[in-house]
XYZ file of C-alpha atoms in Angstrom:
578
model
C 6.405 -0.110 56.966
C 7.745 -1.261 60.351
C 10.817 -3.444 60.744
C 8.692 -5.842 62.780
C 6.645 -6.630 59.669
C 9.712 -8.040 57.918
C 10.029 -10.811 60.489
C 6.356 -11.718 60.019
C 6.973 -12.661 56.379
C 8.463 -16.150 56.287
C 9.237 -15.979 52.550
C 11.881 -13.316 53.179
C 14.028 -15.707 55.223
C 15.146 -12.994 57.674
C 16.577 -13.858 61.095
C 17.042 -11.146 63.725
C 20.592 -11.003 65.114
C 20.270 -7.847 67.178
C 18.118 -4.780 67.813
C 14.906 -6.314 69.135
C 14.089 -3.093 70.968
C 14.251 -1.122 67.702
C 11.751 -3.136 65.626
C 9.200 -0.319 65.563
C 11.475 1.740 63.362
C 10.018 2.771 59.990
C 11.460 1.546 56.684
C 11.177 4.157 53.907
C 13.101 2.325 51.199
C 15.657 -0.364 50.412
C 19.166 -0.300 48.957
C 21.496 -3.130 47.952
C 25.203 -2.335 48.184
C 28.645 -3.767 48.716
C 30.356 -0.382 48.658
C 32.716 0.250 51.551
C 31.210 3.736 51.843
C 27.693 3.975 50.358
C 26.835 7.212 52.156
C 26.512 9.291 48.985
C 23.605 7.090 47.879
C 21.729 7.051 51.194
C 19.041 9.529 52.197
C 17.918 7.943 55.498
C 15.287 5.425 56.471
C 16.571 2.600 54.238
C 16.880 -1.093 54.876
C 20.378 -1.781 53.548
C 21.039 -5.201 51.978
C 24.659 -6.316 51.658
C 26.521 -9.414 50.555
C 29.494 -8.451 52.797
C 31.935 -8.184 49.890
C 33.168 -4.912 51.424
C 34.489 -6.769 54.503
C 38.185 -7.611 54.323
C 38.848 -8.027 58.029
C 37.108 -7.516 61.361
C 38.005 -3.821 61.594
C 35.904 -3.011 58.523
C 32.622 -3.769 60.299
C 32.868 -0.874 62.775
C 33.558 1.637 60.025
C 30.770 0.335 57.784
C 28.132 0.356 60.530
C 29.179 3.837 61.686
C 28.681 5.174 58.142
C 25.202 3.642 57.941
C 24.145 5.066 61.305
C 25.397 8.544 60.374
C 23.349 8.356 57.175
C 20.184 7.528 59.141
C 19.752 3.945 57.935
C 16.899 2.050 59.632
C 18.419 -1.440 59.621
C 21.010 -3.710 58.010
C 20.389 -7.132 56.432
C 23.498 -9.216 55.679
C 23.521 -12.169 53.274
C 25.023 -15.457 54.399
C 25.992 -16.647 50.897
C 29.440 -14.980 50.809
C 30.867 -15.997 54.223
C 28.479 -18.754 55.287
C 27.384 -16.782 58.351
C 27.249 -13.194 59.520
C 30.568 -12.509 61.312
C 30.532 -11.744 65.046
C 32.365 -8.439 64.580
C 29.469 -7.127 62.492
C 26.945 -8.274 65.107
C 28.915 -6.467 67.850
C 29.298 -3.287 65.796
C 25.545 -3.131 65.133
C 24.831 -3.681 68.815
C 27.196 -0.835 69.812
C 25.437 1.565 67.436
C 21.901 0.250 68.127
C 21.442 -0.659 64.452
C 19.030 -3.601 63.968
C 20.727 -6.473 62.123
C 19.120 -9.291 60.123
C 20.685 -12.349 58.525
C 19.446 -13.269 55.028
C 19.448 -16.971 54.212
C 21.527 -17.855 51.156
C 18.437 -19.245 49.394
C 16.721 -15.828 49.390
C 17.563 -13.333 46.629
C 17.982 -9.698 47.554
C 15.577 -8.904 44.692
C 12.821 -10.747 46.583
C 13.334 -8.582 49.670
C 13.574 -5.434 47.550
C 10.314 -6.267 45.799
C 8.516 -6.939 49.076
C 9.718 -3.750 50.784
C 8.950 -1.516 47.797
C 5.470 -3.036 47.531
C 4.727 -2.535 51.215
C 6.142 0.983 51.435
C 4.327 2.080 48.307
C 1.079 0.499 49.372
C 1.088 2.043 52.811
C 1.899 5.541 51.580
C -0.074 6.074 48.418
C -0.890 2.894 46.580
C -0.224 4.521 43.206
C 2.823 2.304 42.538
C 1.160 -0.969 43.479
C 0.548 -1.984 39.869
C 4.210 -1.406 39.042
C 5.436 -3.617 41.848
C 2.823 -6.295 41.100
C 4.297 -6.595 37.637
C 7.865 -6.745 38.853
C 8.159 -10.485 38.295
C 6.775 -10.097 34.771
C 9.413 -7.458 34.073
C 12.104 -9.896 35.155
C 11.002 -12.641 32.764
C 12.680 -13.045 29.398
C 9.574 -14.251 27.567
C 6.874 -12.251 25.768
C 5.024 -11.750 29.066
C 7.789 -9.462 30.252
C 8.452 -5.927 29.109
C 11.396 -4.625 31.059
C 11.498 -0.931 31.943
C 8.656 -0.166 29.498
C 6.171 -1.869 31.834
C 7.161 0.411 34.708
C 7.088 3.568 32.599
C 3.701 2.770 31.073
C 2.228 2.372 34.545
C 3.821 5.625 35.674
C 1.875 7.233 32.851
C -1.444 5.560 33.576
C -1.301 5.590 37.386
C 0.602 8.808 38.108
C 0.101 10.734 34.851
C 3.875 11.082 34.509
C 5.770 10.961 31.236
C 9.131 9.294 31.804
C 12.091 7.888 29.895
C 15.065 5.686 30.716
C 18.221 6.998 29.031
C 21.759 5.730 28.657
C 24.665 7.969 29.729
C 25.026 9.094 26.099
C 21.339 9.970 25.799
C 20.252 6.871 23.869
C 16.633 5.946 24.601
C 16.411 2.696 26.554
C 12.686 2.870 27.283
C 9.958 5.479 27.214
C 6.314 6.110 27.984
C 3.984 5.050 25.190
C 1.323 7.634 25.959
C 0.381 10.176 23.301
C 2.950 12.916 22.832
C 5.514 11.153 24.975
C 8.416 11.552 22.555
C 11.326 13.636 23.806
C 12.017 16.785 21.751
C 14.976 16.694 19.364
C 18.225 17.165 21.225
C 16.618 16.696 24.634
C 17.982 13.233 25.406
C 21.635 14.197 24.863
C 21.160 17.392 26.877
C 19.479 15.559 29.759
C 22.224 12.927 29.809
C 24.918 15.611 29.832
C 23.242 17.529 32.679
C 22.816 14.343 34.675
C 26.451 13.281 34.258
C 27.671 16.755 35.184
C 25.526 16.741 38.339
C 26.756 13.298 39.372
C 30.388 14.274 38.873
C 30.003 17.385 41.022
C 28.465 15.315 43.837
C 24.948 16.743 43.725
C 22.290 14.357 44.974
C 19.371 13.481 42.725
C 16.870 14.207 41.503
C 18.455 16.855 39.293
C 16.241 19.556 37.806
C 16.777 20.526 34.150
C 14.815 22.946 31.971
C 14.857 22.182 28.234
C 12.644 24.088 25.846
C 9.315 24.681 27.544
C 9.515 21.650 29.813
C 11.061 20.901 33.200
C 12.593 17.477 33.803
C 13.711 15.734 36.987
C 16.559 13.248 36.584
C 16.902 10.241 38.890
C 20.037 8.053 38.898
C 19.514 4.346 38.164
C 22.426 2.600 39.817
C 23.249 -1.082 39.692
C 22.625 -3.111 42.804
C 26.313 -3.218 43.710
C 26.144 -6.878 44.774
C 29.413 -7.759 43.060
C 32.607 -7.909 45.134
C 34.021 -5.510 42.555
C 31.299 -2.941 43.312
C 32.355 0.629 42.588
C 34.159 2.497 45.347
C 34.323 5.688 43.283
C 31.570 7.325 41.243
C 33.957 7.484 38.270
C 33.818 3.702 37.986
C 30.135 3.770 36.965
C 29.245 7.321 35.918
C 29.893 6.572 32.230
C 27.671 3.484 32.169
C 24.769 4.003 34.612
C 21.278 4.634 33.224
C 19.047 7.514 34.346
C 15.310 8.068 34.692
C 14.034 11.359 33.246
C 10.556 12.456 34.391
C 8.773 15.420 32.836
C 7.929 17.167 36.101
C 9.538 19.379 38.717
C 10.288 16.999 41.569
C 11.206 19.963 43.742
C 7.472 20.496 44.268
C 6.764 16.891 45.255
C 6.033 15.645 48.774
C 8.491 13.216 50.264
C 6.131 10.292 49.654
C 6.105 10.875 45.896
C 9.901 11.098 45.809
C 10.106 7.782 47.649
C 7.834 6.177 45.075
C 10.054 7.294 42.211
C 13.115 6.032 44.054
C 11.320 2.688 44.226
C 10.818 2.787 40.468
C 14.530 3.341 39.900
C 15.255 0.315 42.107
C 12.962 -1.867 40.006
C 14.630 -0.704 36.794
C 18.038 -1.243 38.384
C 17.128 -4.885 39.020
C 16.358 -5.264 35.309
C 19.640 -3.538 34.431
C 21.553 -5.935 36.679
C 19.863 -8.910 35.057
C 20.831 -7.732 31.596
C 24.385 -6.996 32.687
C 24.657 -10.530 34.025
C 23.542 -11.833 30.631
C 26.568 -10.131 29.066
C 28.925 -12.465 30.896
C 28.937 -15.019 28.074
C 29.653 -12.424 25.382
C 32.428 -10.906 27.473
C 33.992 -14.319 27.995
C 33.868 -15.084 24.261
C 35.455 -11.739 23.446
C 38.163 -12.310 26.045
C 38.987 -15.721 24.603
C 39.206 -14.414 21.044
C 41.308 -11.432 22.143
C 43.767 -13.682 23.978
C 44.075 -15.918 20.920
C 44.703 -12.953 18.632
C 47.300 -11.394 20.946
C 49.058 -14.723 21.410
C 49.522 -15.033 17.640
C 47.877 -18.458 17.355
C 46.990 -19.911 13.962
C 44.124 -18.159 12.172
C 42.315 -21.489 11.794
C 42.021 -21.757 15.574
C 40.714 -18.194 15.816
C 38.260 -18.866 12.993
C 36.927 -21.920 14.826
C 36.345 -19.834 17.969
C 34.577 -17.152 15.931
C 32.230 -19.740 14.423
C 31.210 -20.625 17.967
C 30.834 -16.967 18.955
C 28.857 -15.781 15.917
C 25.455 -17.246 16.924
C 25.775 -15.662 20.379
C 26.790 -12.268 19.046
C 24.339 -12.214 16.143
C 21.298 -14.111 17.415
C 18.791 -14.947 14.718
C 20.834 -13.757 11.745
C 22.334 -17.158 11.018
C 25.244 -15.731 9.004
C 28.929 -15.750 9.837
C 29.804 -12.063 10.207
C 32.746 -9.962 9.273
C 34.372 -8.003 12.079
C 35.630 -4.626 13.153
C 37.794 -3.901 16.175
C 37.278 -0.831 18.357
C 39.724 0.060 21.132
C 38.917 2.467 23.968
C 40.861 3.882 26.878
C 39.480 5.836 29.848
C 41.986 7.846 31.889
C 41.597 10.061 34.929
C 44.020 12.883 35.634
C 45.629 13.320 39.034
C 48.111 16.064 38.232
C 48.196 18.445 35.301
C 51.218 18.538 33.025
C 51.222 20.516 29.789
C 54.237 18.872 28.216
C 53.861 16.104 25.697
C 51.039 17.112 23.358
C 48.633 19.788 22.158
C 46.858 21.930 24.716
C 44.298 19.901 26.592
C 45.818 16.596 25.441
C 48.763 15.541 27.614
C 50.894 12.729 26.327
C 49.701 9.316 27.455
C 50.893 8.782 30.996
C 51.876 12.440 31.514
C 50.176 13.576 34.709
C 47.970 10.486 34.687
C 47.811 7.220 36.580
C 45.148 4.995 38.107
C 43.490 7.808 40.028
C 42.271 6.585 43.379
C 42.807 2.969 42.314
C 40.369 3.196 39.383
C 41.147 0.523 36.772
C 40.490 2.004 33.338
C 39.877 -1.300 31.535
C 36.542 -2.266 33.167
C 35.271 1.325 32.895
C 36.126 1.416 29.187
C 34.516 -2.015 28.748
C 31.161 -0.875 30.152
C 31.376 2.317 28.130
C 32.055 0.531 24.829
C 29.139 -1.830 25.422
C 26.899 1.222 25.409
C 28.349 3.572 22.819
C 28.785 0.944 20.094
C 25.026 0.530 19.918
C 23.411 2.462 17.061
C 22.339 5.757 18.729
C 18.984 5.495 16.918
C 18.315 2.016 18.321
C 15.977 1.961 21.307
C 15.800 -0.531 24.148
C 18.511 -2.495 25.931
C 18.530 -5.434 23.493
C 20.815 -3.948 20.768
C 23.688 -3.954 23.271
C 23.365 -7.742 23.367
C 25.250 -7.927 20.064
C 28.405 -6.220 21.287
C 31.260 -8.310 22.725
C 33.845 -6.351 24.698
C 36.898 -7.576 26.588
C 39.424 -5.561 28.538
C 43.140 -5.970 28.889
C 45.176 -3.699 31.116
C 43.931 -0.133 30.880
C 42.108 -0.537 27.551
C 38.953 -2.240 26.323
C 38.694 -4.045 22.997
C 35.381 -4.600 21.205
C 34.688 -7.188 18.515
C 31.906 -5.658 16.448
C 30.186 -8.238 14.207
C 28.991 -7.032 10.817
C 26.359 -8.942 8.818
C 27.623 -10.839 5.781
C 25.980 -8.294 3.460
C 28.952 -6.034 4.217
C 31.086 -8.330 2.080
C 30.047 -6.305 -0.947
C 31.873 -3.300 0.467
C 35.455 -2.595 1.361
C 34.585 -1.773 4.952
C 35.475 1.919 4.692
C 31.928 3.208 5.138
C 30.176 0.243 6.736
C 29.943 -0.688 10.389
C 31.440 1.720 12.922
C 32.718 5.032 11.536
C 34.929 7.008 13.922
C 33.522 10.463 13.104
C 29.900 9.351 13.480
C 30.712 7.518 16.704
C 32.392 10.586 18.125
C 29.540 12.918 17.147
C 26.955 10.711 18.863
C 28.651 10.588 22.271
C 31.030 13.547 22.609
C 28.839 16.109 24.386
C 27.287 13.884 27.100
C 30.527 12.041 27.836
C 32.474 15.297 28.080
C 30.102 16.350 30.872
C 30.630 13.027 32.651
C 34.404 13.296 32.361
C 34.257 16.713 34.033
C 37.751 18.251 34.098
C 39.726 15.176 35.121
C 38.811 12.420 32.665
C 39.516 11.534 29.064
C 38.165 8.946 26.585
C 40.056 8.018 23.413
C 38.774 5.637 20.744
C 40.324 3.916 17.733
C 38.398 2.121 14.966
C 39.770 -0.448 12.521
C 38.608 -1.269 9.030
C 36.340 -4.281 8.552
C 38.073 -7.626 8.093
C 36.559 -10.652 6.420
C 38.521 -13.485 7.987
C 40.336 -14.529 11.125
C 43.648 -13.771 9.391
C 42.816 -10.084 9.499
C 41.943 -9.786 13.185
C 45.487 -9.324 14.466
C 46.105 -6.526 11.966
C 42.714 -4.975 12.801
C 43.595 -4.935 16.507
C 46.910 -3.190 15.852
C 45.187 -0.793 13.447
C 42.594 0.168 16.047
C 45.298 0.661 18.680
C 47.327 2.902 16.369
C 44.207 4.921 15.553
C 43.485 5.352 19.266
C 47.001 6.704 19.809
C 46.366 9.244 17.046
C 43.156 10.261 18.852
C 45.054 10.504 22.168
C 47.426 13.060 20.638
C 44.539 15.456 19.967
C 42.955 17.999 22.265
C 39.574 17.411 23.833
C 38.038 15.202 26.496
C 36.559 12.723 23.993
C 38.521 11.929 20.822
C 38.286 9.245 18.148
C 40.239 8.304 15.037
C 39.561 5.798 12.266
C 41.732 3.577 10.143
C 41.531 6.015 7.219
C 43.768 8.449 9.082
C 46.625 5.972 9.332
C 47.426 6.415 5.633
C 47.801 10.195 5.816
C 50.261 12.821 6.964
C 47.653 13.548 9.666
C 49.073 10.531 11.494
C 52.426 12.277 11.909
C 51.411 15.813 12.811
C 50.022 15.174 16.326
C 53.310 13.659 17.436
C 55.426 16.720 16.594
C 56.488 18.339 19.917
C 54.865 21.677 20.724
C 58.101 23.667 20.710
C 59.029 22.277 17.276
C 55.553 23.139 15.955
C 55.773 26.707 17.212
C 59.262 27.302 15.858
C 58.482 25.801 12.451
C 55.207 27.668 11.902
C 56.582 30.950 13.268
C 59.560 30.873 10.894
C 57.339 30.410 7.839
C 54.075 32.155 8.696
C 54.856 34.986 11.151
C 56.320 37.262 8.417
C 53.110 36.818 6.411
C 50.859 37.432 9.417
C 52.766 40.603 10.319
C 52.477 41.875 6.747
C 48.737 41.092 6.666
C 48.196 43.009 9.931
C 49.994 46.083 8.591
C 48.692 46.082 5.014
C 45.527 43.934 5.047
C 47.055 42.069 2.133
C 45.465 38.637 2.826
C 48.659 36.773 2.069
C 47.759 33.832 4.378
C 44.348 33.190 2.704
C 46.052 33.537 -0.682
C 48.685 30.964 0.284
C 46.024 28.507 1.481
C 44.001 28.861 -1.722
C 47.100 28.542 -3.912
C 48.072 25.263 -2.261
C 44.484 23.969 -2.354
C 44.451 24.591 -6.092
C 47.715 22.622 -6.535
C 49.540 25.749 -7.710
C 47.126 26.443 -10.592
C 47.179 30.197 -11.281
C 43.876 30.294 -13.161
C 41.892 28.174 -10.697
C 43.274 30.010 -7.674
C 42.573 33.434 -9.228
C 39.016 32.365 -10.003
C 38.475 31.099 -6.469
C 39.743 34.343 -4.938
C 38.018 36.516 -7.564
C 41.340 38.110 -8.470
C 43.104 38.957 -11.729
C 45.939 36.518 -12.385
C 48.467 39.381 -12.252
C 47.231 40.337 -8.757
C 47.621 36.739 -7.664
C 51.176 36.629 -9.098
C 52.002 39.814 -7.173
C 50.777 38.301 -3.891
C 52.640 35.027 -4.391
C 55.772 37.000 -5.213
C 55.392 38.953 -2.000
C 55.017 35.652 -0.052
C 58.221 34.335 -1.593
C 60.069 37.617 -0.905
C 59.031 37.704 2.776
C 59.841 34.036 3.478
C 62.766 33.368 1.144
C 60.884 30.361 -0.308
C 59.989 29.414 -3.883
C 56.423 28.215 -4.390
C 57.338 26.540 -7.658
C 59.415 24.003 -5.706
C 57.645 20.941 -4.259
C 59.709 21.028 -1.045
C 58.692 24.609 -0.257
C 55.040 23.923 -1.097
C 55.106 20.982 1.303
C 56.681 23.073 4.080
C 53.995 25.733 3.737
C 51.285 23.074 3.677
C 52.515 21.471 6.901
C 52.980 24.831 8.611
C 49.370 25.763 7.850
C 48.099 22.404 9.129
C 50.111 22.604 12.358
C 49.034 26.175 13.056
């Protein structure tokens, strides 16, 4: 469509501030942003909508406009809601660079302009997305007439014969085509999410092509509108929470018009994502209030009263006061590598790390927890509406409500289990963290009253520190591990580990290499059998006398006595630390 057509539509509330000679320019798409540098998300030909939150002083306008012109943007439309009027320095900068500039009245939502432009562009080029755009307002409604992303994907199937899915960054299915045979193959969603996150982190522009099994998929980023003043300035602020659109087709063979249509679809879904994110504000506020009360050490009766208010919001429709778990998460980005302070691949907290590029870890971890605490088998965006996450400093804290039926259990196997949580998100998130990020998670036991929340918070934080001492980009630990020697082992310095294990085990390893005597496996089995000669011999399929000979050789080589508890414990720890 032509820029001139925008001024002919009174409902858009646009007022031309400059660039009258350029009104015959063609608009190929629309993007809403408040990023100071949105160039990585621009492909040229867009009408850019901005709320001006990127502007801190008059000098910012020149830089912002220059970036847009270099990216080939068609025009800029600035909202008047933030500053009351479009500043003169922005008008002058657009005039210098011959970039048409519109003012958007504060009564007009950017979503209205986005809808109009996508409808016009799609209609003029192909018309095969018209039904999707016509139903945009229905998608935005909360009632039964709506449908969210499913409406868009169903019409992609009927109008374009495309099978498509909206996935979370961990591969959870948000929405999918309902046509016959439209289910993703087992393992495909996690693989597609991992490939998408890896491509985003390496700076490749979408769509990203992935082959899985016998099918080819094209992955399109679904990014939030960026209207908030806190809009991401770095891809790492959103890469772990943004959705993606997976289409079963090779977009590399598509004409430019078809690519534009799919970009329009992602914009419609992004509007729905923004609406749902805005709905989380109440739950976040409730979680923040409860967290502040718990950390301040106020009386449990006051906390209990606040939880009674929060329960209906967090568990809509269940009508039962829940029990609670606490999950703590921390997202860190490395700036410099330092090996000291922990196992390989797991620097001590703070070693070689700080707020890389000004990235605050708390909000990133908050968005991440809101996604990964949803049951990975649950589809749709609604399940995330029952998670309340606050952030404090560099960490995020989630209050996970459990239905009252969990009262029959002790909490050890109900609700969130650290191992299961880790298994469901480790592979995709590792790809998104690339080689400079790390996520650590700690999970508390379930508590059945407000009195237990403070202890649950400390328990989850201790568990997260245990996870942080391990190697790997994504690590989690549960409350069960806090009552075990496993809690202590990760905090033993590397040089102490090496010296201790070498003193006890190196003589046995050397002997095994020379004589193939299998003294190390024999030692492990002997300790596993609690020093029982008959059970150990049976496990190893040895005669008891052969076992006694091997144990004697172990004692001779190490100077230890395996009948003594202290020596058994030393061997046990050496094997665990090795």
